Amino acid sequence: MGLLFDSFWRAAVGCLLPRVLALSLLPLLLIAALALGWGYFYWNAAVLGMRSLLDASALVSSLWRWMQESGLGDVVSVLAPLLVVLAVAPVLVVLSLLVVALLMAPALVPWVAARRFPDLERKKGGSFMASVAWSIGSTLLALVALVLSIPLWFVPPLVLVLPPLIWGWLAYRVLAFDALAEHASRQERQEIFRRHRSSLLGIGIITGYLGAAPGILWASGAVFAAAFLILVPLAIWIYTLVFAFSSLWFTHYCLAALQRLRAEAPRARPLPGMDRPREA
């Protein structure tokens, strides 16, 4: 637990530094461009498609008609954009994490290592291509899990549990690998994953819930539709800042765990006769 809290406060302080704040803007530019481009070309079609799905059900249509006759107005015009946002948001989150893994983590890990672990030997147990393949494979698995879990989101408690759990698993897989790729050997990385699996997954789940916080900005479909150009970049920047915090937390934790693991290794004993004085 000491290692967990120590790495937490170090990551929190690191997020306030100008270097990290500047790095958090780089993925924002790319993700914001993707979000704005998707919104420009597909927003109207997505909303119309969602509205058609809602109107296709006789039961749902009766409910909308009853709510409209009760003076609640056109509920579908508010609900359809909100459901589109809820469907797109997890994809943006996963894409943001992938961008962080590919752009931010390679910059933050050497920075933390140089400041705190300058004497830690680099055994290069994971290449850049291995990191990319690991990130893409883990991201695809997370996307499949997100899609398969969507029907369960309509059960009130599960919508608050499943997405952060999936995000936490993905963060644990991607960011812990990147934190150890340069300094740990393959055997050391596997040993750290085995020893600290629960703590690393816990870090991922905690940061997963932190990453869900920007969803407050999307609580109202009407407000989202009116302030699309403001809320999307702001929410994604918060996401990327949370991801930067996650990367720093995993890096501090994993490199400290690696340092402790190597300190446990028995020192090589001198060969017989090496400590005897030489004869004249």
PDB file of N, CA, C and O in Angstrom, residues 200-275:
ATOM      1  N   LEU A 200      -2.104  -3.059  -9.750  1.00  0.00           N
ATOM      2  CA  LEU A 200      -2.122  -2.433 -11.065  1.00  0.00           C
ATOM      3  C   LEU A 200      -3.541  -2.356 -11.620  1.00  0.00           C
ATOM      4  O   LEU A 200      -3.935  -1.337 -12.208  1.00  0.00           O
ATOM      5  N   LEU A 201      -4.314  -3.417 -11.421  1.00  0.00           N
ATOM      6  CA  LEU A 201      -5.710  -3.379 -11.856  1.00  0.00           C
ATOM      7  C   LEU A 201      -6.491  -2.355 -11.047  1.00  0.00           C
ATOM      8  O   LEU A 201      -7.367  -1.662 -11.590  1.00  0.00           O
ATOM      9  N   GLY A 202      -6.183  -2.228  -9.755  1.00  0.00           N
ATOM     10  CA  GLY A 202      -6.843  -1.218  -8.922  1.00  0.00           C
ATOM     11  C   GLY A 202      -6.547   0.192  -9.408  1.00  0.00           C
ATOM     12  O   GLY A 202      -7.440   1.047  -9.441  1.00  0.00           O
ATOM     13  N   ILE A 203      -5.289   0.448  -9.796  1.00  0.00           N
ATOM     14  CA  ILE A 203      -4.945   1.764 -10.358  1.00  0.00           C
ATOM     15  C   ILE A 203      -5.754   2.015 -11.624  1.00  0.00           C
ATOM     16  O   ILE A 203      -6.282   3.118 -11.840  1.00  0.00           O
ATOM     17  N   GLY A 204      -5.860   0.993 -12.461  1.00  0.00           N
ATOM     18  CA  GLY A 204      -6.625   1.144 -13.692  1.00  0.00           C
ATOM     19  C   GLY A 204      -8.085   1.439 -13.430  1.00  0.00           C
ATOM     20  O   GLY A 204      -8.693   2.292 -14.098  1.00  0.00           O
ATOM     21  N   ILE A 205      -8.694   0.765 -12.447  1.00  0.00           N
ATOM     22  CA  ILE A 205     -10.111   0.981 -12.157  1.00  0.00           C
ATOM     23  C   ILE A 205     -10.336   2.376 -11.574  1.00  0.00           C
ATOM     24  O   ILE A 205     -11.295   3.077 -11.940  1.00  0.00           O
ATOM     25  N   ILE A 206      -9.450   2.806 -10.663  1.00  0.00           N
ATOM     26  CA  ILE A 206      -9.586   4.148 -10.076  1.00  0.00           C
ATOM     27  C   ILE A 206      -9.493   5.212 -11.164  1.00  0.00           C
ATOM     28  O   ILE A 206     -10.318   6.133 -11.236  1.00  0.00           O
ATOM     29  N   THR A 207      -8.491   5.098 -12.017  1.00  0.00           N
ATOM     30  CA  THR A 207      -8.364   6.081 -13.098  1.00  0.00           C
ATOM     31  C   THR A 207      -9.498   5.930 -14.106  1.00  0.00           C
ATOM     32  O   THR A 207      -9.852   6.885 -14.806  1.00  0.00           O
ATOM     33  N   GLY A 208     -10.079   4.712 -14.187  1.00  0.00           N
ATOM     34  CA  GLY A 208     -11.247   4.533 -15.044  1.00  0.00           C
ATOM     35  C   GLY A 208     -12.428   5.354 -14.567  1.00  0.00           C
ATOM     36  O   GLY A 208     -13.131   5.984 -15.364  1.00  0.00           O
ATOM     37  N   TYR A 209     -12.648   5.378 -13.256  1.00  0.00           N
ATOM     38  CA  TYR A 209     -13.730   6.201 -12.715  1.00  0.00           C
ATOM     39  C   TYR A 209     -13.413   7.688 -12.870  1.00  0.00           C
ATOM     40  O   TYR A 209     -14.309   8.504 -13.114  1.00  0.00           O
ATOM     41  N   LEU A 210     -12.143   8.050 -12.731  1.00  0.00           N
ATOM     42  CA  LEU A 210     -11.778   9.455 -12.960  1.00  0.00           C
ATOM     43  C   LEU A 210     -12.040   9.840 -14.413  1.00  0.00           C
ATOM     44  O   LEU A 210     -12.480  10.953 -14.703  1.00  0.00           O
ATOM     45  N   GLY A 211     -11.777   8.911 -15.322  1.00  0.00           N
ATOM     46  CA  GLY A 211     -12.022   9.186 -16.733  1.00  0.00           C
ATOM     47  C   GLY A 211     -13.486   9.310 -17.081  1.00  0.00           C
ATOM     48  O   GLY A 211     -13.837   9.880 -18.117  1.00  0.00           O
ATOM     49  N   ALA A 212     -14.361   8.774 -16.211  1.00  0.00           N
ATOM     50  CA  ALA A 212     -15.796   8.891 -16.467  1.00  0.00           C
ATOM     51  C   ALA A 212     -16.353  10.240 -16.031  1.00  0.00           C
ATOM     52  O   ALA A 212     -17.490  10.578 -16.374  1.00  0.00           O
ATOM     53  N   ALA A 213     -15.563  11.021 -15.279  1.00  0.00           N
ATOM     54  CA  ALA A 213     -16.051  12.299 -14.759  1.00  0.00           C
ATOM     55  C   ALA A 213     -16.485  13.284 -15.845  1.00  0.00           C
ATOM     56  O   ALA A 213     -17.494  13.981 -15.678  1.00  0.00           O
ATOM     57  N   PRO A 214     -15.768  13.402 -16.978  1.00  0.00           N
ATOM     58  CA  PRO A 214     -16.212  14.359 -18.000  1.00  0.00           C
ATOM     59  C   PRO A 214     -17.591  14.063 -18.562  1.00  0.00           C
ATOM     60  O   PRO A 214     -18.159  14.912 -19.262  1.00  0.00           O
ATOM     61  N   GLY A 215     -18.141  12.883 -18.297  1.00  0.00           N
ATOM     62  CA  GLY A 215     -19.492  12.595 -18.773  1.00  0.00           C
ATOM     63  C   GLY A 215     -20.533  13.543 -18.219  1.00  0.00           C
ATOM     64  O   GLY A 215     -21.635  13.659 -18.769  1.00  0.00           O
ATOM     65  N   ILE A 216     -20.196  14.236 -17.127  1.00  0.00           N
ATOM     66  CA  ILE A 216     -21.118  15.233 -16.571  1.00  0.00           C
ATOM     67  C   ILE A 216     -21.390  16.331 -17.597  1.00  0.00           C
ATOM     68  O   ILE A 216     -22.485  16.904 -17.665  1.00  0.00           O
ATOM     69  N   LEU A 217     -20.388  16.617 -18.418  1.00  0.00           N
ATOM     70  CA  LEU A 217     -20.558  17.660 -19.440  1.00  0.00           C
ATOM     71  C   LEU A 217     -21.598  17.267 -20.478  1.00  0.00           C
ATOM     72  O   LEU A 217     -22.153  18.118 -21.169  1.00  0.00           O
ATOM     73  N   TRP A 218     -21.842  15.949 -20.577  1.00  0.00           N
ATOM     74  CA  TRP A 218     -22.760  15.454 -21.595  1.00  0.00           C
ATOM     75  C   TRP A 218     -24.083  14.991 -20.981  1.00  0.00           C
ATOM     76  O   TRP A 218     -24.802  14.195 -21.575  1.00  0.00           O
ATOM     77  N   ALA A 219     -24.386  15.476 -19.794  1.00  0.00           N
ATOM     78  CA  ALA A 219     -25.587  15.020 -19.101  1.00  0.00           C
ATOM     79  C   ALA A 219     -26.855  15.460 -19.828  1.00  0.00           C
ATOM     80  O   ALA A 219     -27.890  14.814 -19.726  1.00  0.00           O
ATOM     81  N   SER A 220     -26.790  16.563 -20.563  1.00  0.00           N
ATOM     82  CA  SER A 220     -27.964  17.056 -21.265  1.00  0.00           C
ATOM     83  C   SER A 220     -27.719  17.020 -22.767  1.00  0.00           C
ATOM     84  O   SER A 220     -26.778  17.640 -23.258  1.00  0.00           O
ATOM     85  N   GLY A 221     -28.560  16.285 -23.481  1.00  0.00           N
ATOM     86  CA  GLY A 221     -28.421  16.226 -24.930  1.00  0.00           C
ATOM     87  C   GLY A 221     -28.631  17.583 -25.582  1.00  0.00           C
ATOM     88  O   GLY A 221     -27.963  17.925 -26.540  1.00  0.00           O
ATOM     89  N   ALA A 222     -29.552  18.368 -25.052  1.00  0.00           N
ATOM     90  CA  ALA A 222     -29.827  19.686 -25.630  1.00  0.00           C
ATOM     91  C   ALA A 222     -28.635  20.601 -25.456  1.00  0.00           C
ATOM     92  O   ALA A 222     -28.239  21.320 -26.390  1.00  0.00           O
ATOM     93  N   VAL A 223     -28.038  20.596 -24.275  1.00  0.00           N
ATOM     94  CA  VAL A 223     -26.874  21.440 -24.022  1.00  0.00           C
ATOM     95  C   VAL A 223     -25.713  20.987 -24.900  1.00  0.00           C
ATOM     96  O   VAL A 223     -24.984  21.792 -25.467  1.00  0.00           O
ATOM     97  N   PHE A 224     -25.544  19.660 -25.020  1.00  0.00           N
ATOM     98  CA  PHE A 224     -24.459  19.147 -25.861  1.00  0.00           C
ATOM     99  C   PHE A 224     -24.620  19.603 -27.299  1.00  0.00           C
ATOM    100  O   PHE A 224     -23.671  20.040 -27.940  1.00  0.00           O
ATOM    101  N   ALA A 225     -25.847  19.500 -27.823  1.00  0.00           N
ATOM    102  CA  ALA A 225     -26.079  19.889 -29.213  1.00  0.00           C
ATOM    103  C   ALA A 225     -25.821  21.367 -29.424  1.00  0.00           C
ATOM    104  O   ALA A 225     -25.347  21.787 -30.471  1.00  0.00           O
ATOM    105  N   ALA A 226     -26.107  22.186 -28.403  1.00  0.00           N
ATOM    106  CA  ALA A 226     -25.937  23.625 -28.545  1.00  0.00           C
ATOM    107  C   ALA A 226     -24.496  24.060 -28.375  1.00  0.00           C
ATOM    108  O   ALA A 226     -24.101  25.105 -28.873  1.00  0.00           O
ATOM    109  N   ALA A 227     -23.706  23.286 -27.627  1.00  0.00           N
ATOM    110  CA  ALA A 227     -22.330  23.691 -27.334  1.00  0.00           C
ATOM    111  C   ALA A 227     -21.341  22.607 -27.764  1.00  0.00           C
ATOM    112  O   ALA A 227     -20.379  22.317 -27.059  1.00  0.00           O
ATOM    113  N   PHE A 228     -21.597  22.017 -28.910  1.00  0.00           N
ATOM    114  CA  PHE A 228     -20.780  20.899 -29.383  1.00  0.00           C
ATOM    115  C   PHE A 228     -19.306  21.282 -29.468  1.00  0.00           C
ATOM    116  O   PHE A 228     -18.421  20.550 -29.014  1.00  0.00           O
ATOM    117  N   LEU A 229     -19.016  22.442 -30.061  1.00  0.00           N
ATOM    118  CA  LEU A 229     -17.639  22.847 -30.303  1.00  0.00           C
ATOM    119  C   LEU A 229     -16.885  23.150 -29.014  1.00  0.00           C
ATOM    120  O   LEU A 229     -15.653  23.169 -29.007  1.00  0.00           O
ATOM    121  N   ILE A 230     -17.594  23.410 -27.926  1.00  0.00           N
ATOM    122  CA  ILE A 230     -16.939  23.733 -26.658  1.00  0.00           C
ATOM    123  C   ILE A 230     -16.809  22.503 -25.776  1.00  0.00           C
ATOM    124  O   ILE A 230     -15.740  22.224 -25.227  1.00  0.00           O
ATOM    125  N   LEU A 231     -17.898  21.752 -25.641  1.00  0.00           N
ATOM    126  CA  LEU A 231     -17.912  20.651 -24.685  1.00  0.00           C
ATOM    127  C   LEU A 231     -17.053  19.476 -25.122  1.00  0.00           C
ATOM    128  O   LEU A 231     -16.409  18.834 -24.283  1.00  0.00           O
ATOM    129  N   VAL A 232     -17.034  19.165 -26.411  1.00  0.00           N
ATOM    130  CA  VAL A 232     -16.245  18.019 -26.858  1.00  0.00           C
ATOM    131  C   VAL A 232     -14.751  18.239 -26.619  1.00  0.00           C
ATOM    132  O   VAL A 232     -14.090  17.408 -25.998  1.00  0.00           O
ATOM    133  N   PRO A 233     -14.143  19.358 -27.083  1.00  0.00           N
ATOM    134  CA  PRO A 233     -12.712  19.544 -26.789  1.00  0.00           C
ATOM    135  C   PRO A 233     -12.416  19.622 -25.297  1.00  0.00           C
ATOM    136  O   PRO A 233     -11.408  19.080 -24.839  1.00  0.00           O
ATOM    137  N   LEU A 234     -13.299  20.273 -24.527  1.00  0.00           N
ATOM    138  CA  LEU A 234     -13.069  20.380 -23.089  1.00  0.00           C
ATOM    139  C   LEU A 234     -13.106  19.007 -22.425  1.00  0.00           C
ATOM    140  O   LEU A 234     -12.226  18.665 -21.617  1.00  0.00           O
ATOM    141  N   ALA A 235     -14.100  18.216 -22.772  1.00  0.00           N
ATOM    142  CA  ALA A 235     -14.216  16.887 -22.177  1.00  0.00           C
ATOM    143  C   ALA A 235     -13.031  16.008 -22.572  1.00  0.00           C
ATOM    144  O   ALA A 235     -12.478  15.282 -21.737  1.00  0.00           O
ATOM    145  N   ILE A 236     -12.610  16.084 -23.832  1.00  0.00           N
ATOM    146  CA  ILE A 236     -11.496  15.252 -24.277  1.00  0.00           C
ATOM    147  C   ILE A 236     -10.198  15.701 -23.624  1.00  0.00           C
ATOM    148  O   ILE A 236      -9.335  14.877 -23.294  1.00  0.00           O
ATOM    149  N   TRP A 237     -10.020  17.013 -23.414  1.00  0.00           N
ATOM    150  CA  TRP A 237      -8.817  17.478 -22.712  1.00  0.00           C
ATOM    151  C   TRP A 237      -8.791  16.940 -21.290  1.00  0.00           C
ATOM    152  O   TRP A 237      -7.740  16.537 -20.792  1.00  0.00           O
ATOM    153  N   ILE A 238      -9.942  16.924 -20.626  1.00  0.00           N
ATOM    154  CA  ILE A 238      -9.995  16.342 -19.276  1.00  0.00           C
ATOM    155  C   ILE A 238      -9.653  14.867 -19.338  1.00  0.00           C
ATOM    156  O   ILE A 238      -8.926  14.344 -18.482  1.00  0.00           O
ATOM    157  N   TYR A 239     -10.175  14.186 -20.346  1.00  0.00           N
ATOM    158  CA  TYR A 239      -9.823  12.779 -20.524  1.00  0.00           C
ATOM    159  C   TYR A 239      -8.309  12.612 -20.655  1.00  0.00           C
ATOM    160  O   TYR A 239      -7.695  11.777 -19.989  1.00  0.00           O
ATOM    161  N   THR A 240      -7.688  13.388 -21.537  1.00  0.00           N
ATOM    162  CA  THR A 240      -6.252  13.224 -21.767  1.00  0.00           C
ATOM    163  C   THR A 240      -5.450  13.584 -20.531  1.00  0.00           C
ATOM    164  O   THR A 240      -4.406  12.975 -20.264  1.00  0.00           O
ATOM    165  N   LEU A 241      -5.906  14.572 -19.745  1.00  0.00           N
ATOM    166  CA  LEU A 241      -5.202  14.908 -18.513  1.00  0.00           C
ATOM    167  C   LEU A 241      -5.303  13.755 -17.517  1.00  0.00           C
ATOM    168  O   LEU A 241      -4.341  13.427 -16.808  1.00  0.00           O
ATOM    169  N   VAL A 242      -6.472  13.127 -17.462  1.00  0.00           N
ATOM    170  CA  VAL A 242      -6.629  11.939 -16.612  1.00  0.00           C
ATOM    171  C   VAL A 242      -5.717  10.822 -17.100  1.00  0.00           C
ATOM    172  O   VAL A 242      -5.096  10.105 -16.303  1.00  0.00           O
ATOM    173  N   PHE A 243      -5.594  10.682 -18.415  1.00  0.00           N
ATOM    174  CA  PHE A 243      -4.723   9.656 -18.960  1.00  0.00           C
ATOM    175  C   PHE A 243      -3.257   9.956 -18.648  1.00  0.00           C
ATOM    176  O   PHE A 243      -2.465   9.043 -18.413  1.00  0.00           O
ATOM    177  N   ALA A 244      -2.888  11.245 -18.679  1.00  0.00           N
ATOM    178  CA  ALA A 244      -1.522  11.611 -18.299  1.00  0.00           C
ATOM    179  C   ALA A 244      -1.262  11.247 -16.842  1.00  0.00           C
ATOM    180  O   ALA A 244      -0.196  10.713 -16.501  1.00  0.00           O
ATOM    181  N   PHE A 245      -2.230  11.531 -15.975  1.00  0.00           N
ATOM    182  CA  PHE A 245      -2.115  11.132 -14.575  1.00  0.00           C
ATOM    183  C   PHE A 245      -1.989   9.618 -14.458  1.00  0.00           C
ATOM    184  O   PHE A 245      -1.170   9.100 -13.677  1.00  0.00           O
ATOM    185  N   SER A 246      -2.776   8.890 -15.240  1.00  0.00           N
ATOM    186  CA  SER A 246      -2.719   7.433 -15.217  1.00  0.00           C
ATOM    187  C   SER A 246      -1.345   6.942 -15.641  1.00  0.00           C
ATOM    188  O   SER A 246      -0.769   6.043 -15.014  1.00  0.00           O
ATOM    189  N   SER A 247      -0.815   7.516 -16.726  1.00  0.00           N
ATOM    190  CA  SER A 247       0.504   7.106 -17.205  1.00  0.00           C
ATOM    191  C   SER A 247       1.575   7.377 -16.160  1.00  0.00           C
ATOM    192  O   SER A 247       2.461   6.537 -15.923  1.00  0.00           O
ATOM    193  N   LEU A 248       1.504   8.540 -15.515  1.00  0.00           N
ATOM    194  CA  LEU A 248       2.479   8.869 -14.468  1.00  0.00           C
ATOM    195  C   LEU A 248       2.339   7.928 -13.279  1.00  0.00           C
ATOM    196  O   LEU A 248       3.341   7.485 -12.700  1.00  0.00           O
ATOM    197  N   TRP A 249       1.103   7.615 -12.901  1.00  0.00           N
ATOM    198  CA  TRP A 249       0.889   6.723 -11.747  1.00  0.00           C
ATOM    199  C   TRP A 249       1.452   5.342 -12.047  1.00  0.00           C
ATOM    200  O   TRP A 249       2.174   4.755 -11.232  1.00  0.00           O
ATOM    201  N   PHE A 250       1.144   4.793 -13.216  1.00  0.00           N
ATOM    202  CA  PHE A 250       1.674   3.488 -13.583  1.00  0.00           C
ATOM    203  C   PHE A 250       3.196   3.515 -13.686  1.00  0.00           C
ATOM    204  O   PHE A 250       3.880   2.570 -13.269  1.00  0.00           O
ATOM    205  N   THR A 251       3.754   4.597 -14.231  1.00  0.00           N
ATOM    206  CA  THR A 251       5.202   4.673 -14.394  1.00  0.00           C
ATOM    207  C   THR A 251       5.910   4.710 -13.051  1.00  0.00           C
ATOM    208  O   THR A 251       6.882   3.968 -12.818  1.00  0.00           O
ATOM    209  N   HIS A 252       5.461   5.591 -12.144  1.00  0.00           N
ATOM    210  CA  HIS A 252       6.072   5.665 -10.810  1.00  0.00           C
ATOM    211  C   HIS A 252       5.951   4.322 -10.095  1.00  0.00           C
ATOM    212  O   HIS A 252       6.908   3.861  -9.459  1.00  0.00           O
ATOM    213  N   TYR A 253       4.782   3.707 -10.186  1.00  0.00           N
ATOM    214  CA  TYR A 253       4.565   2.447  -9.478  1.00  0.00           C
ATOM    215  C   TYR A 253       5.440   1.332 -10.069  1.00  0.00           C
ATOM    216  O   TYR A 253       6.132   0.616  -9.335  1.00  0.00           O
ATOM    217  N   CYS A 254       5.412   1.184 -11.382  1.00  0.00           N
ATOM    218  CA  CYS A 254       6.104   0.065 -12.014  1.00  0.00           C
ATOM    219  C   CYS A 254       7.620   0.181 -11.889  1.00  0.00           C
ATOM    220  O   CYS A 254       8.303  -0.815 -11.619  1.00  0.00           O
ATOM    221  N   LEU A 255       8.164   1.384 -12.080  1.00  0.00           N
ATOM    222  CA  LEU A 255       9.614   1.529 -11.973  1.00  0.00           C
ATOM    223  C   LEU A 255      10.084   1.362 -10.531  1.00  0.00           C
ATOM    224  O   LEU A 255      11.162   0.804 -10.287  1.00  0.00           O
ATOM    225  N   ALA A 256       9.277   1.830  -9.569  1.00  0.00           N
ATOM    226  CA  ALA A 256       9.627   1.600  -8.164  1.00  0.00           C
ATOM    227  C   ALA A 256       9.561   0.109  -7.829  1.00  0.00           C
ATOM    228  O   ALA A 256      10.410  -0.420  -7.102  1.00  0.00           O
ATOM    229  N   ALA A 257       8.544  -0.582  -8.360  1.00  0.00           N
ATOM    230  CA  ALA A 257       8.438  -2.025  -8.141  1.00  0.00           C
ATOM    231  C   ALA A 257       9.620  -2.753  -8.786  1.00  0.00           C
ATOM    232  O   ALA A 257      10.146  -3.724  -8.219  1.00  0.00           O
ATOM    233  N   LEU A 258      10.041  -2.295  -9.964  1.00  0.00           N
ATOM    234  CA  LEU A 258      11.193  -2.908 -10.627  1.00  0.00           C
ATOM    235  C   LEU A 258      12.466  -2.683  -9.815  1.00  0.00           C
ATOM    236  O   LEU A 258      13.294  -3.600  -9.671  1.00  0.00           O
ATOM    237  N   GLN A 259      12.623  -1.502  -9.268  1.00  0.00           N
ATOM    238  CA  GLN A 259      13.793  -1.210  -8.434  1.00  0.00           C
ATOM    239  C   GLN A 259      13.822  -2.111  -7.203  1.00  0.00           C
ATOM    240  O   GLN A 259      14.877  -2.639  -6.821  1.00  0.00           O
ATOM    241  N   ARG A 260      12.672  -2.314  -6.580  1.00  0.00           N
ATOM    242  CA  ARG A 260      12.605  -3.196  -5.416  1.00  0.00           C
ATOM    243  C   ARG A 260      12.875  -4.639  -5.805  1.00  0.00           C
ATOM    244  O   ARG A 260      13.524  -5.384  -5.067  1.00  0.00           O
ATOM    245  N   LEU A 261      12.372  -5.056  -6.961  1.00  0.00           N
ATOM    246  CA  LEU A 261      12.583  -6.424  -7.410  1.00  0.00           C
ATOM    247  C   LEU A 261      14.068  -6.705  -7.608  1.00  0.00           C
ATOM    248  O   LEU A 261      14.570  -7.767  -7.204  1.00  0.00           O
ATOM    249  N   ARG A 262      14.780  -5.764  -8.203  1.00  0.00           N
ATOM    250  CA  ARG A 262      16.207  -5.961  -8.424  1.00  0.00           C
ATOM    251  C   ARG A 262      16.991  -5.895  -7.121  1.00  0.00           C
ATOM    252  O   ARG A 262      18.036  -6.551  -6.979  1.00  0.00           O
ATOM    253  N   ALA A 263      16.500  -5.099  -6.158  1.00  0.00           N
ATOM    254  CA  ALA A 263      17.182  -5.033  -4.858  1.00  0.00           C
ATOM    255  C   ALA A 263      17.068  -6.352  -4.106  1.00  0.00           C
ATOM    256  O   ALA A 263      17.913  -6.664  -3.252  1.00  0.00           O
ATOM    257  N   GLU A 264      16.026  -7.135  -4.424  1.00  0.00           N
ATOM    258  CA  GLU A 264      15.851  -8.425  -3.763  1.00  0.00           C
ATOM    259  C   GLU A 264      16.779  -9.485  -4.321  1.00  0.00           C
ATOM    260  O   GLU A 264      17.014 -10.512  -3.668  1.00  0.00           O
ATOM    261  N   ALA A 265      17.295  -9.273  -5.522  1.00  0.00           N
ATOM    262  CA  ALA A 265      18.146 -10.286  -6.151  1.00  0.00           C
ATOM    263  C   ALA A 265      19.433 -10.435  -5.355  1.00  0.00           C
ATOM    264  O   ALA A 265      20.045  -9.435  -4.951  1.00  0.00           O
ATOM    265  N   PRO A 266      19.857 -11.656  -5.084  1.00  0.00           N
ATOM    266  CA  PRO A 266      21.097 -11.853  -4.316  1.00  0.00           C
ATOM    267  C   PRO A 266      22.302 -11.343  -5.090  1.00  0.00           C
ATOM    268  O   PRO A 266      22.392 -11.504  -6.312  1.00  0.00           O
ATOM    269  N   ARG A 267      23.205 -10.720  -4.376  1.00  0.00           N
ATOM    270  CA  ARG A 267      24.409 -10.224  -5.011  1.00  0.00           C
ATOM    271  C   ARG A 267      25.323 -11.390  -5.378  1.00  0.00           C
ATOM    272  O   ARG A 267      25.424 -12.375  -4.677  1.00  0.00           O
ATOM    273  N   ALA A 268      25.953 -11.219  -6.509  1.00  0.00           N
ATOM    274  CA  ALA A 268      26.858 -12.276  -6.968  1.00  0.00           C
ATOM    275  C   ALA A 268      28.024 -12.417  -6.001  1.00  0.00           C
ATOM    276  O   ALA A 268      28.659 -11.428  -5.629  1.00  0.00           O
ATOM    277  N   ARG A 269      28.289 -13.646  -5.590  1.00  0.00           N
ATOM    278  CA  ARG A 269      29.391 -13.905  -4.662  1.00  0.00           C
ATOM    279  C   ARG A 269      30.719 -13.922  -5.416  1.00  0.00           C
ATOM    280  O   ARG A 269      30.786 -14.408  -6.541  1.00  0.00           O
ATOM    281  N   PRO A 270      31.793 -13.424  -4.798  1.00  0.00           N
ATOM    282  CA  PRO A 270      33.094 -13.469  -5.478  1.00  0.00           C
ATOM    283  C   PRO A 270      33.585 -14.896  -5.607  1.00  0.00           C
ATOM    284  O   PRO A 270      33.312 -15.751  -4.780  1.00  0.00           O
ATOM    285  N   LEU A 271      34.280 -15.165  -6.671  1.00  0.00           N
ATOM    286  CA  LEU A 271      34.827 -16.487  -6.891  1.00  0.00           C
ATOM    287  C   LEU A 271      35.868 -16.810  -5.832  1.00  0.00           C
ATOM    288  O   LEU A 271      36.521 -15.913  -5.291  1.00  0.00           O
ATOM    289  N   PRO A 272      36.046 -18.098  -5.493  1.00  0.00           N
ATOM    290  CA  PRO A 272      37.038 -18.474  -4.483  1.00  0.00           C
ATOM    291  C   PRO A 272      38.420 -17.950  -4.835  1.00  0.00           C
ATOM    292  O   PRO A 272      38.899 -18.087  -5.965  1.00  0.00           O
ATOM    293  N   GLY A 273      39.046 -17.327  -3.829  1.00  0.00           N
ATOM    294  CA  GLY A 273      40.387 -16.820  -4.013  1.00  0.00           C
ATOM    295  C   GLY A 273      40.458 -15.396  -4.496  1.00  0.00           C
ATOM    296  O   GLY A 273      41.520 -14.777  -4.469  1.00  0.00           O
ATOM    297  N   MET A 274      39.296 -14.829  -4.918  1.00  0.00           N
ATOM    298  CA  MET A 274      39.313 -13.460  -5.455  1.00  0.00           C
ATOM    299  C   MET A 274      39.577 -12.431  -4.372  1.00  0.00           C
ATOM    300  O   MET A 274      40.092 -11.358  -4.642  1.00  0.00           O
ATOM    301  N   ASP A 275      39.200 -12.760  -3.089  1.00  0.00           N
ATOM    302  CA  ASP A 275      39.371 -11.788  -2.020  1.00  0.00           C
ATOM    303  C   ASP A 275      40.667 -12.006  -1.249  1.00  0.00           C
ATOM    304  O   ASP A 275      40.921 -11.359  -0.244  1.00  0.00           O
TER     305      ASP A 275
END
